[in-house]
């Protein structure tokens, strides 16, 4: 999985004391995103899923923490890695919260096959040709046509392979071509797509709470301590945790400033820049 860092204790990204994991890679490019440095899929940030899971379980044991938050970046841009990590750590945590720029409806529709792709944000997006765009950059997950380069099961390699081709449209511009082996590729792509859809579904099944939707700066009213803008929804799937989230949602926003490695980190849901400037 591509991650930038994991840190504990964190008390501003969900109820109680938590571990927080910042994943790398997000194609939505919301204007005002707090972590634009995490947009680019940086292969140097790759860590083996099993190793990451062990490290998180070790952190939890050592710190006596049973709650964890995945933010980013967008963890759902790496669904296969995400589900591997979530499934491995699930028995060790009572509260798993994931932030995503996709809406829950979109994730579910993609998972059940009624939608062909995971849509990025429909509005307020910074264009994708901003300077941060790089050769290893990602794009929204979607069902590709059968003529794209063959892909591997790894999210990282898959995104890389997708980037190598120029574009692929629906209906596919190549469909009339008589390409040897096209049927075989179609079949393997269908298997691949089914795997990605299954990963999204299984990842959703692993989480206790999901905070969904893109960040829309004009809708950042500073009111909610767990979400950045009012279009985002806090979904609590585990009934036993509803009370904890209800309490957390009534708290004011809080920022936790910590020293991490050779830098300082400001953890939490921030206000709009114009409202946080000193008078
Ligand atoms: S979805 Fe989240 S990480 Fe991605 S650009 Fe929007 S605010 Fe940033």
mmCIF file of N, CA, C and O in Angstrom, residues 9 55 88 188 225 255 258:
data_model
loop_
_atom_site.group_PDB
_atom_site.id
_atom_site.type_symbol
_atom_site.label_atom_id
_atom_site.label_comp_id
_atom_site.label_asym_id
_atom_site.label_seq_id
_atom_site.Cartn_x
_atom_site.Cartn_y
_atom_site.Cartn_z
ATOM 1 N N UNK A 9 -0.407 8.871 19.441
ATOM 2 C CA UNK A 9 -1.866 8.907 19.532
ATOM 3 C C UNK A 9 -2.449 10.105 18.776
ATOM 4 O O UNK A 9 -1.885 11.187 18.794
ATOM 5 N N UNK A 55 2.818 -3.870 11.366
ATOM 6 C CA UNK A 55 3.288 -2.654 12.043
ATOM 7 C C UNK A 55 2.135 -1.967 12.778
ATOM 8 O O UNK A 55 2.292 -1.503 13.909
ATOM 9 N N UNK A 88 -6.646 -7.873 7.756
ATOM 10 C CA UNK A 88 -5.608 -8.357 8.677
ATOM 11 C C UNK A 88 -5.702 -7.691 10.051
ATOM 12 O O UNK A 88 -5.488 -8.328 11.079
ATOM 13 N N UNK A 188 -9.705 -11.657 -19.076
ATOM 14 C CA UNK A 188 -8.853 -11.374 -17.923
ATOM 15 C C UNK A 188 -9.181 -10.003 -17.345
ATOM 16 O O UNK A 188 -9.094 -9.796 -16.139
ATOM 17 N N UNK A 225 -16.560 18.557 13.741
ATOM 18 C CA UNK A 225 -15.173 18.212 14.066
ATOM 19 C C UNK A 225 -14.614 17.037 13.275
ATOM 20 O O UNK A 225 -13.424 16.775 13.319
ATOM 21 N N UNK A 255 -7.444 20.972 16.732
ATOM 22 C CA UNK A 255 -6.258 20.616 15.943
ATOM 23 C C UNK A 255 -5.170 20.156 16.898
ATOM 24 O O UNK A 255 -4.949 20.751 17.945
ATOM 25 N N UNK A 258 1.783 18.118 16.406
ATOM 26 C CA UNK A 258 2.744 17.155 16.947
ATOM 27 C C UNK A 258 4.061 17.241 16.187
ATOM 28 O O UNK A 258 4.108 17.691 15.030
#
